[in-house]
Short mmCIF file of C-alpha atoms in Angstrom, two decimals:
data_model
loop_
_atom_site.label_atom_id
_atom_site.label_comp_id
_atom_site.label_asym_id
_atom_site.label_seq_id
_atom_site.Cartn_x
_atom_site.Cartn_y
_atom_site.Cartn_z
CA MET A 1 9.50 39.18 0.17
CA ASP A 2 9.22 36.62 2.92
CA ILE A 3 10.15 33.15 2.67
CA PHE A 4 8.37 30.59 5.15
CA LEU A 5 9.23 26.89 5.61
CA VAL A 6 5.87 25.09 5.31
CA GLY A 7 4.15 21.81 5.30
CA GLY A 8 5.45 18.64 6.15
CA ALA A 9 8.73 19.93 7.16
CA VAL A 10 7.37 21.85 10.08
CA ARG A 11 4.83 19.44 11.16
CA ASP A 12 7.56 16.73 11.35
CA GLN A 13 10.19 19.00 13.12
CA LEU A 14 7.24 19.56 15.78
CA LEU A 15 6.76 16.05 16.09
CA ASP A 16 10.29 15.09 16.33
CA TYR A 17 9.57 12.98 13.24
CA PRO A 18 11.78 12.01 10.45
CA PHE A 19 11.73 14.04 7.36
CA THR A 20 13.40 14.39 3.37
CA GLU A 21 12.14 17.23 1.88
CA ARG A 22 11.74 20.86 2.71
CA ASP A 23 9.07 23.22 0.95
CA TRP A 24 8.90 26.74 0.80
CA VAL A 25 6.33 29.65 0.31
CA VAL A 26 7.11 32.78 -0.86
CA VAL A 27 4.89 36.12 0.06
CA GLY A 28 5.12 39.21 -1.64
CA CYS A 29 6.83 38.35 -4.74
CA ASP A 30 6.18 37.49 -8.44
CA PRO A 31 7.44 35.25 -11.15
CA GLU A 32 9.87 37.51 -12.60
CA THR A 33 11.49 38.60 -9.63
CA MET A 34 12.15 34.74 -8.79
CA LEU A 35 13.53 34.15 -12.25
CA ALA A 36 15.74 37.47 -11.65
CA GLN A 37 17.09 35.77 -8.68
CA GLY A 38 18.25 32.60 -10.61
CA PHE A 39 15.39 30.68 -9.80
CA THR A 40 14.30 27.82 -12.56
CA PRO A 41 10.61 27.76 -13.19
CA VAL A 42 8.74 23.91 -12.81
CA GLY A 43 5.13 23.41 -12.48
CA LYS A 44 2.23 24.18 -15.10
CA ASP A 45 -0.62 24.93 -13.04
CA PHE A 46 0.93 27.26 -10.50
CA PRO A 47 4.34 29.30 -10.08
CA VAL A 48 6.81 26.99 -8.45
CA PHE A 49 10.49 27.46 -8.77
CA LEU A 50 13.72 25.46 -8.00
CA HIS A 51 16.38 27.40 -5.91
CA PRO A 52 19.27 27.91 -7.73
CA ASP A 53 21.61 26.03 -5.10
CA THR A 54 19.46 23.57 -2.99
CA HIS A 55 16.93 22.69 -5.57
CA GLU A 56 14.41 22.87 -3.24
CA GLU A 57 10.92 23.85 -4.07
CA TYR A 58 9.81 27.54 -3.61
CA ALA A 59 6.02 28.33 -4.59
CA LEU A 60 4.35 31.59 -4.71
CA ALA A 61 1.59 32.27 -1.83
CA ARG A 62 -1.70 31.37 -3.76
CA THR A 63 -5.15 30.91 -3.34
CA GLU A 64 -7.36 28.26 -5.40
CA ARG A 65 -10.91 28.62 -6.33
CA LYS A 66 -13.20 25.26 -6.89
CA SER A 67 -13.70 25.41 -10.79
CA GLY A 68 -14.84 21.74 -11.46
CA HIS A 69 -14.78 17.90 -10.19
CA GLY A 70 -11.60 16.21 -8.70
CA TYR A 71 -8.13 17.62 -7.75
CA LYS A 72 -7.39 19.12 -11.03
CA GLY A 73 -11.03 21.18 -11.00
CA PHE A 74 -9.33 24.39 -9.63
CA GLN A 75 -8.13 27.74 -10.57
CA PHE A 76 -5.16 29.02 -8.73
CA HIS A 77 -4.28 32.74 -8.04
CA THR A 78 -0.85 34.15 -7.38
CA SER A 79 0.05 37.68 -6.33
CA PRO A 80 2.26 39.41 -4.36
CA ASP A 81 -0.74 40.63 -2.08
CA VAL A 82 -1.85 37.11 -1.22
CA SER A 83 -1.33 36.50 2.46
CA LEU A 84 0.46 33.49 4.42
CA GLU A 85 -2.49 32.86 6.32
CA GLU A 86 -4.28 32.60 2.62
CA ASP A 87 -2.01 30.30 1.30
CA LEU A 88 -2.40 28.25 4.49
CA GLN A 89 -5.82 28.09 4.59
CA ARG A 90 -6.32 25.95 1.32
CA ARG A 91 -4.19 23.39 2.75
CA ASP A 92 -5.89 20.11 4.12
CA LEU A 93 -4.89 19.49 7.45
CA THR A 94 -4.24 21.96 10.31
CA ILE A 95 -0.79 20.04 11.10
CA ASN A 96 0.31 20.57 7.08
CA ALA A 97 -0.88 24.37 7.65
CA ILE A 98 1.76 25.66 10.00
CA ALA A 99 4.80 27.61 8.64
CA ARG A 100 8.10 28.62 10.16
CA ASP A 101 9.85 32.09 9.00
CA SER A 102 13.52 32.92 8.84
CA ALA A 103 13.73 33.65 12.35
CA GLY A 104 12.55 30.02 13.36
CA ASN A 105 9.03 31.62 14.75
CA ILE A 106 6.19 29.23 14.19
CA VAL A 107 3.03 30.94 12.29
CA ASP A 108 0.19 28.62 13.24
CA PRO A 109 -3.17 30.51 12.36
CA TYR A 110 -5.50 27.43 12.40
CA GLY A 111 -4.32 25.61 15.69
CA GLY A 112 -1.90 22.93 14.02
CA ALA A 113 0.57 22.92 16.83
CA ASN A 114 -2.50 22.50 19.34
CA ASP A 115 -3.73 19.42 17.06
CA ILE A 116 -0.27 17.92 17.07
CA HIS A 117 -0.34 18.23 20.70
CA ASN A 118 -3.53 16.77 21.06
CA LYS A 119 -2.81 13.98 18.10
CA VAL A 120 -5.61 15.19 16.10
CA LEU A 121 -6.24 15.21 11.97
CA ARG A 122 -8.21 17.78 11.62
CA HIS A 123 -9.47 20.05 8.59
CA VAL A 124 -8.29 23.60 7.66
CA SER A 125 -11.57 24.71 6.49
CA ALA A 126 -14.92 24.23 4.53
CA HIS A 127 -12.60 23.73 1.35
CA PHE A 128 -10.99 20.42 2.53
CA ALA A 129 -14.69 19.30 0.68
CA GLU A 130 -13.49 20.60 -2.77
CA ASP A 131 -10.64 18.17 -3.10
CA PRO A 132 -11.37 14.25 -2.94
CA VAL A 133 -7.49 13.45 -2.75
CA ARG A 134 -7.90 14.78 0.87
CA ILE A 135 -9.62 11.84 1.83
CA LEU A 136 -6.52 9.29 0.81
CA ARG A 137 -4.33 11.92 2.06
CA VAL A 138 -6.03 12.06 5.34
CA ALA A 139 -6.19 8.06 5.23
CA ARG A 140 -2.53 8.00 4.56
CA PHE A 141 -1.60 10.57 7.41
CA ALA A 142 -3.91 8.43 9.95
CA ALA A 143 -1.66 5.36 8.80
CA ARG A 144 1.45 6.88 9.28
CA TYR A 145 1.01 8.06 12.77
CA ALA A 146 -1.30 5.84 13.97
CA HIS A 147 1.37 4.51 16.26
CA LEU A 148 1.82 7.89 17.89
CA GLY A 149 -1.89 7.86 18.86
CA PHE A 150 -3.20 10.34 15.80
CA THR A 151 -6.80 9.86 14.99
CA ILE A 152 -9.18 11.82 13.04
CA ALA A 153 -11.40 14.54 14.39
CA PRO A 154 -15.08 13.47 13.99
CA GLU A 155 -15.98 16.13 12.16
CA THR A 156 -13.15 15.74 9.58
CA LEU A 157 -14.50 12.09 9.36
CA GLU A 158 -17.99 13.50 9.04
CA LEU A 159 -16.85 15.82 6.03
CA MET A 160 -14.96 12.98 4.25
CA SER A 161 -18.24 10.80 4.62
CA SER A 162 -20.16 13.68 2.87
CA MET A 163 -17.50 14.10 0.08
CA VAL A 164 -18.77 10.21 -0.78
CA THR A 165 -22.12 10.34 -0.32
CA ASN A 166 -21.86 13.56 -2.84
CA GLY A 167 -19.93 11.72 -5.43
CA GLU A 168 -16.69 13.41 -5.39
CA VAL A 169 -14.71 10.40 -4.70
CA THR A 170 -15.75 8.97 -7.83
CA HIS A 171 -14.08 11.81 -9.71
CA LEU A 172 -10.69 10.48 -8.61
CA VAL A 173 -8.11 9.22 -10.93
CA SER A 174 -6.57 5.96 -11.08
CA GLU A 175 -3.07 7.23 -11.17
CA ARG A 176 -3.59 9.50 -7.92
CA VAL A 177 -5.62 6.54 -6.27
CA TRP A 178 -2.55 4.35 -6.80
CA LYS A 179 0.07 6.98 -5.90
CA GLU A 180 -1.50 7.41 -2.70
CA THR A 181 -1.87 3.79 -1.89
CA GLU A 182 1.75 2.82 -2.68
CA ARG A 183 2.83 5.67 -0.36
CA SER A 184 0.57 4.45 2.14
CA LEU A 185 1.78 0.71 2.11
CA SER A 186 5.03 2.31 2.98
CA GLU A 187 3.87 3.78 6.05
CA ARG A 188 3.88 2.27 9.47
CA ALA A 189 0.26 1.09 9.87
CA PRO A 190 -1.00 0.77 6.13
CA HIS A 191 -4.26 -1.21 7.39
CA ILE A 192 -5.37 2.04 9.05
CA PHE A 193 -5.62 3.43 5.40
CA PHE A 194 -7.91 1.06 4.15
CA SER A 195 -10.30 0.69 7.41
CA THR A 196 -10.35 4.73 7.44
CA LEU A 197 -11.82 4.31 3.55
CA ARG A 198 -13.96 1.93 5.03
CA GLN A 199 -15.31 4.19 7.80
CA CYS A 200 -15.80 7.10 5.15
CA GLY A 201 -17.60 4.89 2.61
CA ALA A 202 -14.79 5.39 0.01
CA LEU A 203 -13.45 1.90 -0.04
CA GLN A 204 -16.60 0.46 -1.72
CA PHE A 205 -15.76 2.99 -4.63
CA LEU A 206 -12.02 2.54 -4.52
CA PHE A 207 -11.53 -1.07 -3.97
CA PRO A 208 -15.12 -2.79 -4.45
CA GLU A 209 -13.25 -6.37 -4.56
CA LEU A 210 -11.78 -5.63 -1.22
CA ASP A 211 -14.80 -4.10 0.63
CA ARG A 212 -17.36 -6.72 -0.17
CA LEU A 213 -15.26 -9.27 1.79
CA PHE A 214 -16.82 -7.25 5.07
CA GLY A 215 -19.39 -9.45 6.30
CA ILE A 216 -18.64 -12.56 4.59
CA PRO A 217 -18.02 -15.44 7.52
CA GLN A 218 -15.46 -18.03 7.18
CA PRO A 219 -15.04 -21.32 9.25
CA LYS A 220 -14.31 -20.43 12.98
CA GLN A 221 -12.28 -23.39 13.79
CA HIS A 222 -9.75 -21.69 11.23
CA HIS A 223 -10.52 -17.79 11.28
CA PRO A 224 -11.46 -16.85 14.98
CA GLU A 225 -12.23 -13.40 13.59
CA ILE A 226 -14.57 -14.94 11.39
CA ASP A 227 -15.15 -11.91 8.88
CA CYS A 228 -12.97 -12.13 6.04
CA GLY A 229 -12.56 -8.42 5.82
CA VAL A 230 -11.44 -8.24 8.95
CA HIS A 231 -8.99 -11.36 8.20
CA SER A 232 -7.58 -9.06 5.24
CA LEU A 233 -6.60 -6.25 7.10
CA MET A 234 -5.16 -8.56 10.40
CA SER A 235 -2.95 -10.17 7.53
CA LEU A 236 -1.77 -6.39 6.25
CA GLU A 237 -1.14 -5.81 9.84
CA GLN A 238 1.06 -9.19 10.28
CA ALA A 239 2.95 -8.20 6.74
CA SER A 240 3.63 -4.92 7.95
CA ILE A 241 5.64 -6.30 11.08
CA LEU A 242 7.16 -9.01 8.91
CA SER A 243 8.48 -7.22 5.99
CA GLN A 244 9.04 -3.38 4.81
CA SER A 245 8.19 -4.63 1.08
CA PRO A 246 4.77 -2.81 -0.23
CA THR A 247 4.34 -5.79 -3.05
CA VAL A 248 4.31 -8.06 0.29
CA ARG A 249 1.75 -5.99 1.86
CA PHE A 250 -0.34 -5.54 -0.78
CA ALA A 251 -0.50 -9.29 -1.88
CA SER A 252 -1.28 -9.76 1.99
CA LEU A 253 -4.22 -7.50 1.87
CA MET A 254 -5.60 -8.77 -1.49
CA HIS A 255 -5.29 -12.38 -1.26
CA ASP A 256 -8.31 -13.84 -0.37
CA LEU A 257 -10.60 -11.91 -2.97
CA GLY A 258 -12.15 -14.68 -4.36
CA LYS A 259 -13.96 -15.43 -1.18
CA GLY A 260 -16.20 -12.20 -1.93
CA ILE A 261 -17.42 -13.99 -4.94
CA THR A 262 -18.41 -17.48 -3.27
CA PRO A 263 -22.36 -17.63 -3.45
CA GLU A 264 -23.95 -17.16 -0.02
CA GLU A 265 -25.27 -20.60 0.09
CA PHE A 266 -21.75 -22.11 0.52
CA TRP A 267 -21.07 -19.62 3.04
CA PRO A 268 -18.49 -20.15 5.19
CA SER A 269 -16.88 -22.57 3.15
CA HIS A 270 -15.02 -20.76 0.23
CA LYS A 271 -13.69 -23.93 -1.77
CA GLY A 272 -11.99 -23.03 -4.92
CA HIS A 273 -11.53 -19.18 -3.76
CA GLU A 274 -7.89 -19.46 -4.23
CA LYS A 275 -8.15 -19.54 -8.34
CA MET A 276 -11.50 -17.42 -8.40
CA GLY A 277 -9.37 -14.57 -6.63
CA VAL A 278 -6.95 -14.41 -9.35
CA ASN A 279 -9.58 -12.77 -12.03
CA GLU A 280 -10.38 -10.26 -8.89
CA VAL A 281 -6.77 -9.32 -8.65
CA LYS A 282 -6.41 -8.53 -12.16
CA GLN A 283 -9.58 -6.63 -12.19
CA LEU A 284 -8.73 -4.51 -9.35
CA CYS A 285 -4.78 -4.00 -10.60
CA LYS A 286 -6.03 -3.14 -14.00
CA ARG A 287 -8.73 -0.37 -12.62
CA ILE A 288 -6.50 1.16 -10.49
CA LYS A 289 -3.26 1.08 -12.67
CA ALA A 290 -0.98 -1.11 -10.00
CA PRO A 291 2.03 -1.94 -11.54
CA ASN A 292 2.46 -5.66 -12.93
CA ASN A 293 5.54 -6.39 -10.08
CA PHE A 294 2.33 -6.02 -7.53
CA ARG A 295 -0.22 -7.73 -9.52
CA GLU A 296 1.87 -10.67 -10.13
CA LEU A 297 2.98 -11.27 -6.82
CA THR A 298 -0.66 -10.76 -5.62
CA GLU A 299 -1.86 -13.25 -8.42
CA LEU A 300 0.72 -16.06 -7.24
CA VAL A 301 -0.36 -15.56 -3.17
CA SER A 302 -3.81 -15.74 -4.03
CA GLU A 303 -3.57 -19.03 -6.16
CA PHE A 304 -1.14 -21.02 -4.31
CA HIS A 305 -1.21 -19.47 -0.51
CA THR A 306 -3.15 -22.55 0.97
CA HIS A 307 -0.35 -24.85 -0.98
CA CYS A 308 2.02 -23.23 1.17
CA HIS A 309 -0.21 -23.67 4.16
CA ARG A 310 -0.26 -27.16 3.31
CA ALA A 311 3.36 -27.61 2.51
CA THR A 312 4.10 -30.61 4.33
CA GLU A 313 1.23 -32.65 3.09
CA LEU A 314 2.11 -31.80 -0.67
CA LYS A 315 3.35 -35.02 -2.64
CA PRO A 316 6.90 -34.42 -4.30
CA LYS A 317 5.23 -33.76 -7.83
CA THR A 318 2.95 -31.20 -6.35
CA LEU A 319 5.76 -29.57 -4.42
CA LEU A 320 7.77 -29.41 -7.88
CA LYS A 321 4.90 -28.16 -9.89
CA THR A 322 3.90 -25.45 -7.32
CA LEU A 323 7.56 -24.01 -7.62
CA GLU A 324 7.45 -24.12 -11.08
CA LYS A 325 4.53 -22.11 -11.41
CA LEU A 326 5.85 -19.66 -8.63
CA ASP A 327 9.07 -19.45 -11.11
CA ALA A 328 11.05 -19.63 -7.63
CA PHE A 329 13.98 -21.27 -9.83
CA ARG A 330 14.53 -18.09 -11.67
CA ARG A 331 12.97 -15.63 -9.12
CA PRO A 332 14.06 -16.70 -5.85
CA GLU A 333 13.50 -12.96 -4.33
CA ARG A 334 10.03 -13.25 -5.34
CA PHE A 335 9.57 -16.60 -4.02
CA ARG A 336 10.67 -15.23 -0.76
CA GLU A 337 8.03 -12.57 -0.68
CA PHE A 338 5.45 -15.20 -1.58
CA LEU A 339 6.37 -16.85 1.45
CA LEU A 340 6.31 -13.47 3.73
CA SER A 341 2.86 -13.13 2.26
CA CYS A 342 1.52 -16.34 3.01
CA GLU A 343 2.96 -16.32 6.68
CA ALA A 344 1.10 -13.03 7.04
CA ASP A 345 -2.04 -14.64 6.28
CA SER A 346 -1.84 -17.42 8.42
CA ARG A 347 -0.42 -14.79 11.44
CA GLY A 348 -3.54 -12.35 10.48
CA ARG A 349 -5.84 -14.49 12.47
CA THR A 350 -7.14 -13.74 16.00
CA GLY A 351 -4.73 -15.86 18.24
CA PHE A 352 -2.38 -16.58 15.85
CA GLU A 353 -0.45 -13.44 15.67
CA ASN A 354 2.75 -14.75 17.19
CA ARG A 355 2.40 -18.51 16.07
CA ASP A 356 5.10 -19.78 14.05
CA TYR A 357 5.06 -20.59 10.41
CA PRO A 358 7.19 -23.71 9.88
CA GLN A 359 5.95 -23.98 6.28
CA ALA A 360 8.06 -21.10 4.86
CA LYS A 361 11.26 -22.92 5.75
CA TYR A 362 9.75 -26.19 4.55
CA TYR A 363 9.24 -24.72 1.17
CA SER A 364 12.18 -22.79 1.04
CA ASP A 365 14.44 -26.04 1.90
CA ALA A 366 12.45 -27.94 -0.75
CA LEU A 367 13.57 -25.21 -3.17
CA ASP A 368 17.25 -25.60 -2.30
CA ALA A 369 17.06 -29.35 -2.83
CA CYS A 370 15.79 -28.73 -6.46
CA LEU A 371 18.37 -26.35 -6.79
CA LYS A 372 21.41 -28.88 -6.11
CA ILE A 373 19.80 -30.73 -9.38
CA SER A 374 22.21 -28.95 -11.80
CA PRO A 375 20.71 -28.79 -15.53
CA LYS A 376 24.21 -28.94 -16.53
CA GLU A 377 24.62 -32.33 -14.86
CA ILE A 378 22.05 -33.75 -17.61
CA ASP A 379 23.74 -34.95 -21.17
CA ALA A 380 21.90 -32.56 -23.47
CA SER A 381 23.30 -35.04 -26.63
CA ILE A 382 21.06 -37.70 -25.02
CA TYR A 383 17.97 -35.86 -23.81
CA LYS A 384 16.83 -33.56 -26.36
CA GLY A 385 13.89 -30.94 -26.48
CA LYS A 386 11.11 -32.14 -24.29
CA ALA A 387 12.84 -35.10 -23.05
CA PHE A 388 15.50 -32.65 -21.29
CA GLY A 389 12.79 -30.85 -19.35
CA ASP A 390 11.28 -34.50 -18.64
CA GLU A 391 14.68 -35.55 -17.09
CA LEU A 392 15.09 -32.54 -15.02
CA SER A 393 11.81 -32.78 -13.40
CA ARG A 394 12.06 -36.34 -12.72
CA ARG A 395 15.42 -35.70 -10.65
CA ARG A 396 14.00 -33.06 -8.72
CA THR A 397 11.15 -34.95 -8.12
CA SER A 398 13.58 -37.56 -6.84
CA ALA A 399 15.44 -34.88 -4.73
CA LEU A 400 11.99 -34.01 -3.23
CA MET A 401 11.20 -37.57 -2.42
CA ASP A 402 14.44 -37.52 -0.47
CA PHE A 403 13.97 -34.57 1.11
CA LYS A 404 10.43 -35.31 2.48
CA ALA A 405 11.98 -38.57 3.83
CA SER A 406 14.53 -36.78 5.41
CA ARG A 407 11.96 -34.50 7.20
CA LEU A 408 10.17 -37.17 8.27
CA THR A 409 12.75 -39.42 9.58
CA ALA A 410 13.86 -36.44 11.85
CA GLN A 411 10.63 -36.28 13.30
#
């Protein structure tokens, strides 16, 4: 049998790009031989084994045949007579269809190394169109390598569009959509993931609440870029500069979904979009099965981002009420993520990319002023039940009044 290093490890070695996992393909072997050599079987669909020492994955060379819809609609064939070239042909992109033998020699039957040199994401064969997950994967690779100058080959983007037109994308299961989305949110340029999905037409099926924002105008004096969808992607781009957190990035992208349901006769105004967006967020997150921490932060950013933008204008009682609704006293880390998302929203506008956002520090300092009022200082024998909470609020409001006064004096 022959063993080859394949896929991402080879690709990223050629790119001089960091990687953590290595995958191997075994040619000319059968499951019985692998078991006899101490490999542990894993996987239900086709023979994959864990190395007895390194625990890395070793898969028998295989071919696949379309037998239904979606990424599970395949029949796999493994046999000692399946060649390395046949195994590589079933892969999505040429840059992922490169192997390295035990002597370090590159095996590249589909021109992946040349596409790496030319910075092109290109499908290996027409079999690409059989698996809709590949649309998401290409979009994710585009997000990962955009900073290196990679672009999608026109013929690959055209094939992705035809897959959408043919309805293949509608067979994607929510769990897989979310898995690829979450991974993309951790890439260098996650906004490219969503713009790629829009280019091929998949965004309207996978994220319709986001897709409908494109073409909807906003007031030019506040949003020189005008388009709500463009602003959303710009906010995500800024969030990626400000934070590595996928939740911050997701919330920054989805914070304005309420503008997508503003009646057209009110455009470019979007009064009340903040609260209207909360239900849109709930709907989207439920459909794609986003984890609760993503949904919760995005709901808060949707409802209260304009409160943050107007922080210095808010009355002490409103400041306190907002801090309480944000649960800032119990969850200060999420509150910091909220502030980062709001800053990304503010900077995600044409000409505002490098503008300071003092509102974040103002809100953070307001919280600190409230935290100086300890509940332990309140006599629970005098203030009982609701009266205790009222007294705590009164003292915190007073602290915020002093805070605002000191800021005005400092100006």
